[in-house]
């Protein structure tokens, strides 16, 4: 079966690892909304600080997609992301990975990041263009496009240096087509028939063929934005 629709996380993580390696050794970096600190492994050359509000327990309100278990017992800072108890200009870099959709006011978070960063400090952000309900009740936005970042990062004192649109329209549709069997079983209490399973494979094959010849459909829809910005 074609791999279309399976590259979202792999591409995002590879970009993040490469971007973090470009930050000079010894720099102090804040992982804002760090969760279980899964990206700490890319920061061994940095002075890593993990922050989160620490209230998500893995089950949330049970609705939508939940993790089941969630361990936040090893955070350095437990606080609201818009009021982090650190002095002005106390970090060389900040990363905020797949967090914005869980914030009731992401623009306030950008302002806080601007306060916390030294001049020329770097902000690394990724966020979905569109997302299913997850980590509820802490899920407030379905996603963000390039115009959100270009407008609000600039207004909060940042220069966008790199903005990558991860995936494209066909890749995103394929990702969701792959979810159909599980969603059908959970919400309709039914499993696809043999013919329906074949239809899913046929659609994935079609989407893979279209994606291979894609020429810019990411402007309509994609997995999410990968952003590197500098504090002006």
PDB file of C-alpha atoms in Angstrom:
ATOM      1  CA  UNK A   1       0.000   0.000   0.000  1.00  0.00           C
ATOM      2  CA  UNK A   2       1.216   3.513  -0.757  1.00  0.00           C
ATOM      3  CA  UNK A   3       2.725   5.450   2.163  1.00  0.00           C
ATOM      4  CA  UNK A   4       0.745   8.596   1.357  1.00  0.00           C
ATOM      5  CA  UNK A   5      -0.672  10.177   4.495  1.00  0.00           C
ATOM      6  CA  UNK A   6       1.940   8.727   6.874  1.00  0.00           C
ATOM      7  CA  UNK A   7       4.657  11.400   6.781  1.00  0.00           C
ATOM      8  CA  UNK A   8       3.221  14.065   9.086  1.00  0.00           C
ATOM      9  CA  UNK A   9       5.058  13.372  12.341  1.00  0.00           C
ATOM     10  CA  UNK A  10       8.198  11.979  10.718  1.00  0.00           C
ATOM     11  CA  UNK A  11       8.733  15.121   8.632  1.00  0.00           C
ATOM     12  CA  UNK A  12       7.972  17.448  11.545  1.00  0.00           C
ATOM     13  CA  UNK A  13      10.341  15.677  13.945  1.00  0.00           C
ATOM     14  CA  UNK A  14      13.152  15.550  11.377  1.00  0.00           C
ATOM     15  CA  UNK A  15      12.775  19.302  10.756  1.00  0.00           C
ATOM     16  CA  UNK A  16      12.788  20.026  14.481  1.00  0.00           C
ATOM     17  CA  UNK A  17      15.914  17.960  15.104  1.00  0.00           C
ATOM     18  CA  UNK A  18      17.769  19.712  12.277  1.00  0.00           C
ATOM     19  CA  UNK A  19      16.632  23.145  13.455  1.00  0.00           C
ATOM     20  CA  UNK A  20      17.631  22.539  17.078  1.00  0.00           C
ATOM     21  CA  UNK A  21      21.085  21.382  15.998  1.00  0.00           C
ATOM     22  CA  UNK A  22      21.641  24.842  14.503  1.00  0.00           C
ATOM     23  CA  UNK A  23      21.308  26.511  17.907  1.00  0.00           C
ATOM     24  CA  UNK A  24      24.774  27.118  19.440  1.00  0.00           C
ATOM     25  CA  UNK A  25      25.901  24.728  22.154  1.00  0.00           C
ATOM     26  CA  UNK A  26      25.304  25.952  25.682  1.00  0.00           C
ATOM     27  CA  UNK A  27      22.345  28.136  24.729  1.00  0.00           C
ATOM     28  CA  UNK A  28      19.483  28.213  27.216  1.00  0.00           C
ATOM     29  CA  UNK A  29      16.312  26.928  25.581  1.00  0.00           C
ATOM     30  CA  UNK A  30      12.762  26.808  26.892  1.00  0.00           C
ATOM     31  CA  UNK A  31      10.478  23.970  25.831  1.00  0.00           C
ATOM     32  CA  UNK A  32       7.148  25.769  26.266  1.00  0.00           C
ATOM     33  CA  UNK A  33       4.287  23.312  26.661  1.00  0.00           C
ATOM     34  CA  UNK A  34       6.817  20.498  26.943  1.00  0.00           C
ATOM     35  CA  UNK A  35       4.362  17.772  27.944  1.00  0.00           C
ATOM     36  CA  UNK A  36       6.372  14.573  28.381  1.00  0.00           C
ATOM     37  CA  UNK A  37       9.509  16.269  27.021  1.00  0.00           C
ATOM     38  CA  UNK A  38       9.783  13.985  23.999  1.00  0.00           C
ATOM     39  CA  UNK A  39      12.132  16.414  22.233  1.00  0.00           C
ATOM     40  CA  UNK A  40      14.567  16.813  25.110  1.00  0.00           C
ATOM     41  CA  UNK A  41      16.711  14.214  23.323  1.00  0.00           C
ATOM     42  CA  UNK A  42      17.511  16.773  20.606  1.00  0.00           C
ATOM     43  CA  UNK A  43      18.771  19.297  23.176  1.00  0.00           C
ATOM     44  CA  UNK A  44      21.748  17.517  24.752  1.00  0.00           C
ATOM     45  CA  UNK A  45      24.022  20.353  23.571  1.00  0.00           C
ATOM     46  CA  UNK A  46      21.719  22.963  25.132  1.00  0.00           C
ATOM     47  CA  UNK A  47      20.684  24.117  28.596  1.00  0.00           C
ATOM     48  CA  UNK A  48      17.166  22.698  28.428  1.00  0.00           C
ATOM     49  CA  UNK A  49      14.255  23.987  30.568  1.00  0.00           C
ATOM     50  CA  UNK A  50      10.828  22.301  30.412  1.00  0.00           C
ATOM     51  CA  UNK A  51       7.617  24.241  31.106  1.00  0.00           C
ATOM     52  CA  UNK A  52       3.994  23.129  31.056  1.00  0.00           C
ATOM     53  CA  UNK A  53       0.773  23.933  32.870  1.00  0.00           C
ATOM     54  CA  UNK A  54       0.789  20.350  34.131  1.00  0.00           C
ATOM     55  CA  UNK A  55      -2.974  19.758  34.283  1.00  0.00           C
ATOM     56  CA  UNK A  56      -3.544  17.243  31.482  1.00  0.00           C
ATOM     57  CA  UNK A  57      -3.688  13.712  32.907  1.00  0.00           C
ATOM     58  CA  UNK A  58      -3.980  11.613  29.753  1.00  0.00           C
ATOM     59  CA  UNK A  59      -7.740  11.094  29.909  1.00  0.00           C
ATOM     60  CA  UNK A  60      -9.033  14.689  29.937  1.00  0.00           C
ATOM     61  CA  UNK A  61     -12.808  14.714  29.521  1.00  0.00           C
ATOM     62  CA  UNK A  62     -12.614  11.387  27.615  1.00  0.00           C
ATOM     63  CA  UNK A  63     -13.911  12.949  24.390  1.00  0.00           C
ATOM     64  CA  UNK A  64     -11.990  12.876  21.125  1.00  0.00           C
ATOM     65  CA  UNK A  65      -8.439  11.600  20.990  1.00  0.00           C
ATOM     66  CA  UNK A  66      -6.712  11.129  24.348  1.00  0.00           C
ATOM     67  CA  UNK A  67      -3.306   9.705  25.279  1.00  0.00           C
ATOM     68  CA  UNK A  68      -4.531   7.438  28.078  1.00  0.00           C
ATOM     69  CA  UNK A  69      -1.471   8.158  30.217  1.00  0.00           C
ATOM     70  CA  UNK A  70       0.563  11.359  30.501  1.00  0.00           C
ATOM     71  CA  UNK A  71       3.539  11.829  32.809  1.00  0.00           C
ATOM     72  CA  UNK A  72       4.503  15.410  33.677  1.00  0.00           C
ATOM     73  CA  UNK A  73       6.296  14.667  36.915  1.00  0.00           C
ATOM     74  CA  UNK A  74       9.667  16.000  35.745  1.00  0.00           C
ATOM     75  CA  UNK A  75       8.887  19.565  34.661  1.00  0.00           C
ATOM     76  CA  UNK A  76      11.212  22.424  35.569  1.00  0.00           C
ATOM     77  CA  UNK A  77       8.450  25.054  35.523  1.00  0.00           C
ATOM     78  CA  UNK A  78       4.726  24.530  36.141  1.00  0.00           C
ATOM     79  CA  UNK A  79       2.852  27.662  35.086  1.00  0.00           C
ATOM     80  CA  UNK A  80       0.509  29.230  32.588  1.00  0.00           C
ATOM     81  CA  UNK A  81       2.344  29.561  29.286  1.00  0.00           C
ATOM     82  CA  UNK A  82       1.388  33.242  29.101  1.00  0.00           C
ATOM     83  CA  UNK A  83       2.940  34.024  32.528  1.00  0.00           C
ATOM     84  CA  UNK A  84       6.174  32.070  32.899  1.00  0.00           C
ATOM     85  CA  UNK A  85       8.074  33.027  36.073  1.00  0.00           C
ATOM     86  CA  UNK A  86      11.402  33.871  34.428  1.00  0.00           C
ATOM     87  CA  UNK A  87      13.086  37.277  33.948  1.00  0.00           C
ATOM     88  CA  UNK A  88      12.982  39.258  30.720  1.00  0.00           C
ATOM     89  CA  UNK A  89      15.493  38.132  28.084  1.00  0.00           C
ATOM     90  CA  UNK A  90      16.399  34.985  30.003  1.00  0.00           C
ATOM     91  CA  UNK A  91      16.432  32.523  27.082  1.00  0.00           C
ATOM     92  CA  UNK A  92      18.448  32.200  23.880  1.00  0.00           C
ATOM     93  CA  UNK A  93      15.776  30.046  22.284  1.00  0.00           C
ATOM     94  CA  UNK A  94      12.210  28.838  22.784  1.00  0.00           C
ATOM     95  CA  UNK A  95      10.467  25.897  21.178  1.00  0.00           C
ATOM     96  CA  UNK A  96       6.717  25.407  21.242  1.00  0.00           C
ATOM     97  CA  UNK A  97       5.825  22.188  19.439  1.00  0.00           C
ATOM     98  CA  UNK A  98       2.203  21.262  18.633  1.00  0.00           C
ATOM     99  CA  UNK A  99       0.942  23.380  21.531  1.00  0.00           C
ATOM    100  CA  UNK A 100      -0.841  26.435  20.075  1.00  0.00           C
ATOM    101  CA  UNK A 101      -4.131  24.621  19.451  1.00  0.00           C
ATOM    102  CA  UNK A 102      -4.277  23.891  23.190  1.00  0.00           C
ATOM    103  CA  UNK A 103      -3.986  27.545  24.248  1.00  0.00           C
ATOM    104  CA  UNK A 104      -7.024  29.743  24.789  1.00  0.00           C
ATOM    105  CA  UNK A 105      -4.969  32.763  23.639  1.00  0.00           C
ATOM    106  CA  UNK A 106      -1.926  31.800  21.532  1.00  0.00           C
ATOM    107  CA  UNK A 107      -1.137  35.445  20.698  1.00  0.00           C
ATOM    108  CA  UNK A 108      -0.567  36.156  24.394  1.00  0.00           C
ATOM    109  CA  UNK A 109       1.878  33.252  24.366  1.00  0.00           C
ATOM    110  CA  UNK A 110       3.779  34.885  21.476  1.00  0.00           C
ATOM    111  CA  UNK A 111       4.024  38.082  23.525  1.00  0.00           C
ATOM    112  CA  UNK A 112       5.371  36.135  26.478  1.00  0.00           C
ATOM    113  CA  UNK A 113       7.934  34.410  24.260  1.00  0.00           C
ATOM    114  CA  UNK A 114       9.049  37.809  22.993  1.00  0.00           C
ATOM    115  CA  UNK A 115       9.515  38.988  26.580  1.00  0.00           C
ATOM    116  CA  UNK A 116      11.511  35.907  27.541  1.00  0.00           C
ATOM    117  CA  UNK A 117      13.832  35.858  24.519  1.00  0.00           C
ATOM    118  CA  UNK A 118      17.070  37.774  24.250  1.00  0.00           C
ATOM    119  CA  UNK A 119      17.474  40.035  21.198  1.00  0.00           C
ATOM    120  CA  UNK A 120      18.162  37.808  18.161  1.00  0.00           C
ATOM    121  CA  UNK A 121      16.870  34.836  20.145  1.00  0.00           C
ATOM    122  CA  UNK A 122      15.180  32.123  18.109  1.00  0.00           C
ATOM    123  CA  UNK A 123      11.617  30.855  18.345  1.00  0.00           C
ATOM    124  CA  UNK A 124      10.784  27.419  16.945  1.00  0.00           C
ATOM    125  CA  UNK A 125       7.064  26.730  16.543  1.00  0.00           C
ATOM    126  CA  UNK A 126       5.054  23.977  14.920  1.00  0.00           C
ATOM    127  CA  UNK A 127       1.271  23.783  14.880  1.00  0.00           C
ATOM    128  CA  UNK A 128      -1.359  21.925  12.861  1.00  0.00           C
ATOM    129  CA  UNK A 129      -3.118  23.532   9.916  1.00  0.00           C
ATOM    130  CA  UNK A 130      -6.126  21.428  10.879  1.00  0.00           C
ATOM    131  CA  UNK A 131      -6.557  18.993  13.748  1.00  0.00           C
ATOM    132  CA  UNK A 132      -9.086  16.585  15.197  1.00  0.00           C
ATOM    133  CA  UNK A 133     -10.230  17.147  18.762  1.00  0.00           C
ATOM    134  CA  UNK A 134      -7.484  15.888  21.072  1.00  0.00           C
ATOM    135  CA  UNK A 135      -6.405  16.404  24.685  1.00  0.00           C
ATOM    136  CA  UNK A 136      -9.914  17.749  25.363  1.00  0.00           C
ATOM    137  CA  UNK A 137     -10.994  19.820  27.188  1.00  0.00           C
ATOM    138  CA  UNK A 138      -7.686  21.552  26.412  1.00  0.00           C
ATOM    139  CA  UNK A 139      -8.272  21.918  22.676  1.00  0.00           C
ATOM    140  CA  UNK A 140      -9.339  25.392  21.588  1.00  0.00           C
ATOM    141  CA  UNK A 141      -8.392  25.769  17.908  1.00  0.00           C
ATOM    142  CA  UNK A 142      -8.516  23.412  14.955  1.00  0.00           C
ATOM    143  CA  UNK A 143      -5.368  24.880  13.416  1.00  0.00           C
ATOM    144  CA  UNK A 144      -3.218  27.691  12.031  1.00  0.00           C
ATOM    145  CA  UNK A 145      -2.065  28.704   8.557  1.00  0.00           C
ATOM    146  CA  UNK A 146       0.891  30.759   7.301  1.00  0.00           C
ATOM    147  CA  UNK A 147      -1.054  34.021   7.513  1.00  0.00           C
ATOM    148  CA  UNK A 148      -1.578  33.579  11.240  1.00  0.00           C
ATOM    149  CA  UNK A 149       2.164  33.260  11.813  1.00  0.00           C
ATOM    150  CA  UNK A 150       3.183  35.997   9.405  1.00  0.00           C
ATOM    151  CA  UNK A 151       0.761  38.506  10.948  1.00  0.00           C
ATOM    152  CA  UNK A 152       0.991  37.745  14.644  1.00  0.00           C
ATOM    153  CA  UNK A 153       4.664  36.859  14.977  1.00  0.00           C
ATOM    154  CA  UNK A 154       5.586  40.111  13.257  1.00  0.00           C
ATOM    155  CA  UNK A 155       3.204  42.056  15.513  1.00  0.00           C
ATOM    156  CA  UNK A 156       4.817  40.449  18.573  1.00  0.00           C
ATOM    157  CA  UNK A 157       8.323  41.475  17.587  1.00  0.00           C
ATOM    158  CA  UNK A 158       9.534  38.531  15.509  1.00  0.00           C
ATOM    159  CA  UNK A 159      10.917  38.129  12.000  1.00  0.00           C
ATOM    160  CA  UNK A 160       9.848  34.894  10.290  1.00  0.00           C
ATOM    161  CA  UNK A 161      13.012  33.338   8.852  1.00  0.00           C
ATOM    162  CA  UNK A 162      11.596  30.008   7.720  1.00  0.00           C
ATOM    163  CA  UNK A 163       8.061  28.731   7.236  1.00  0.00           C
ATOM    164  CA  UNK A 164       7.566  25.224   5.877  1.00  0.00           C
ATOM    165  CA  UNK A 165       4.145  23.870   4.996  1.00  0.00           C
ATOM    166  CA  UNK A 166       4.349  20.201   5.932  1.00  0.00           C
ATOM    167  CA  UNK A 167       2.506  17.973   3.475  1.00  0.00           C
ATOM    168  CA  UNK A 168      -0.223  18.956   1.019  1.00  0.00           C
ATOM    169  CA  UNK A 169      -3.950  18.600   0.338  1.00  0.00           C
ATOM    170  CA  UNK A 170      -3.661  14.995  -0.869  1.00  0.00           C
ATOM    171  CA  UNK A 171      -1.394  13.938   2.000  1.00  0.00           C
ATOM    172  CA  UNK A 172      -3.793  15.391   4.562  1.00  0.00           C
ATOM    173  CA  UNK A 173      -6.817  13.669   3.016  1.00  0.00           C
ATOM    174  CA  UNK A 174      -4.901  10.394   2.979  1.00  0.00           C
ATOM    175  CA  UNK A 175      -4.075  10.762   6.663  1.00  0.00           C
ATOM    176  CA  UNK A 176      -7.774  11.070   7.465  1.00  0.00           C
ATOM    177  CA  UNK A 177      -8.823   8.279   5.084  1.00  0.00           C
ATOM    178  CA  UNK A 178      -6.481   6.013   7.051  1.00  0.00           C
ATOM    179  CA  UNK A 179      -8.431   6.856  10.218  1.00  0.00           C
ATOM    180  CA  UNK A 180     -11.770   5.722   8.793  1.00  0.00           C
ATOM    181  CA  UNK A 181     -11.745   2.113  10.107  1.00  0.00           C
ATOM    182  CA  UNK A 182     -10.955   3.158  13.693  1.00  0.00           C
ATOM    183  CA  UNK A 183     -13.376   6.080  13.665  1.00  0.00           C
ATOM    184  CA  UNK A 184     -16.126   3.891  12.190  1.00  0.00           C
ATOM    185  CA  UNK A 185     -15.613   1.262  14.864  1.00  0.00           C
ATOM    186  CA  UNK A 186     -15.608   3.811  17.699  1.00  0.00           C
ATOM    187  CA  UNK A 187     -18.427   6.097  16.600  1.00  0.00           C
ATOM    188  CA  UNK A 188     -20.599   3.907  14.355  1.00  0.00           C
ATOM    189  CA  UNK A 189     -19.875   0.544  16.010  1.00  0.00           C
ATOM    190  CA  UNK A 190     -19.131  -1.005  12.651  1.00  0.00           C
ATOM    191  CA  UNK A 191     -16.127  -2.318  10.802  1.00  0.00           C
ATOM    192  CA  UNK A 192     -15.603  -1.727   7.089  1.00  0.00           C
ATOM    193  CA  UNK A 193     -16.554  -4.620   4.847  1.00  0.00           C
ATOM    194  CA  UNK A 194     -14.031  -6.250   2.575  1.00  0.00           C
ATOM    195  CA  UNK A 195     -15.260  -4.135  -0.308  1.00  0.00           C
ATOM    196  CA  UNK A 196     -15.045  -0.965   1.780  1.00  0.00           C
ATOM    197  CA  UNK A 197     -11.503  -1.853   2.854  1.00  0.00           C
ATOM    198  CA  UNK A 198     -10.600  -2.261  -0.798  1.00  0.00           C
ATOM    199  CA  UNK A 199     -12.215   1.122  -1.521  1.00  0.00           C
ATOM    200  CA  UNK A 200     -10.016   2.745   1.143  1.00  0.00           C
ATOM    201  CA  UNK A 201      -6.926   1.227  -0.481  1.00  0.00           C
ATOM    202  CA  UNK A 202      -8.073   2.430  -3.881  1.00  0.00           C
ATOM    203  CA  UNK A 203      -8.578   5.975  -2.595  1.00  0.00           C
ATOM    204  CA  UNK A 204      -5.138   5.928  -0.948  1.00  0.00           C
ATOM    205  CA  UNK A 205      -3.586   4.780  -4.199  1.00  0.00           C
ATOM    206  CA  UNK A 206      -5.317   7.642  -6.014  1.00  0.00           C
ATOM    207  CA  UNK A 207      -4.190  10.191  -3.427  1.00  0.00           C
ATOM    208  CA  UNK A 208      -0.633   8.890  -3.582  1.00  0.00           C
ATOM    209  CA  UNK A 209      -0.587   9.322  -7.347  1.00  0.00           C
ATOM    210  CA  UNK A 210      -1.974  12.856  -7.091  1.00  0.00           C
ATOM    211  CA  UNK A 211       0.432  13.816  -4.287  1.00  0.00           C
ATOM    212  CA  UNK A 212       3.426  12.626  -6.307  1.00  0.00           C
ATOM    213  CA  UNK A 213       2.545  15.212  -8.983  1.00  0.00           C
ATOM    214  CA  UNK A 214       1.426  17.947  -6.615  1.00  0.00           C
ATOM    215  CA  UNK A 215       2.322  21.507  -7.569  1.00  0.00           C
ATOM    216  CA  UNK A 216       1.256  23.646  -4.630  1.00  0.00           C
ATOM    217  CA  UNK A 217      -1.933  22.268  -3.074  1.00  0.00           C
ATOM    218  CA  UNK A 218      -0.464  23.001   0.368  1.00  0.00           C
ATOM    219  CA  UNK A 219      -1.884  26.505  -0.053  1.00  0.00           C
ATOM    220  CA  UNK A 220      -5.312  24.885   0.414  1.00  0.00           C
ATOM    221  CA  UNK A 221      -4.559  22.352   3.130  1.00  0.00           C
ATOM    222  CA  UNK A 222      -1.594  20.603   4.706  1.00  0.00           C
ATOM    223  CA  UNK A 223      -0.559  18.930   7.961  1.00  0.00           C
ATOM    224  CA  UNK A 224       0.826  22.016   9.653  1.00  0.00           C
ATOM    225  CA  UNK A 225       3.377  24.837   9.656  1.00  0.00           C
ATOM    226  CA  UNK A 226       6.990  24.500  10.783  1.00  0.00           C
ATOM    227  CA  UNK A 227       8.262  27.955  11.732  1.00  0.00           C
ATOM    228  CA  UNK A 228      11.603  29.444  12.704  1.00  0.00           C
ATOM    229  CA  UNK A 229      11.531  33.095  13.792  1.00  0.00           C
ATOM    230  CA  UNK A 230      13.996  35.562  15.319  1.00  0.00           C
ATOM    231  CA  UNK A 231      13.247  38.209  17.914  1.00  0.00           C
ATOM    232  CA  UNK A 232      13.845  41.572  16.298  1.00  0.00           C
TER     233      UNK A 232
END
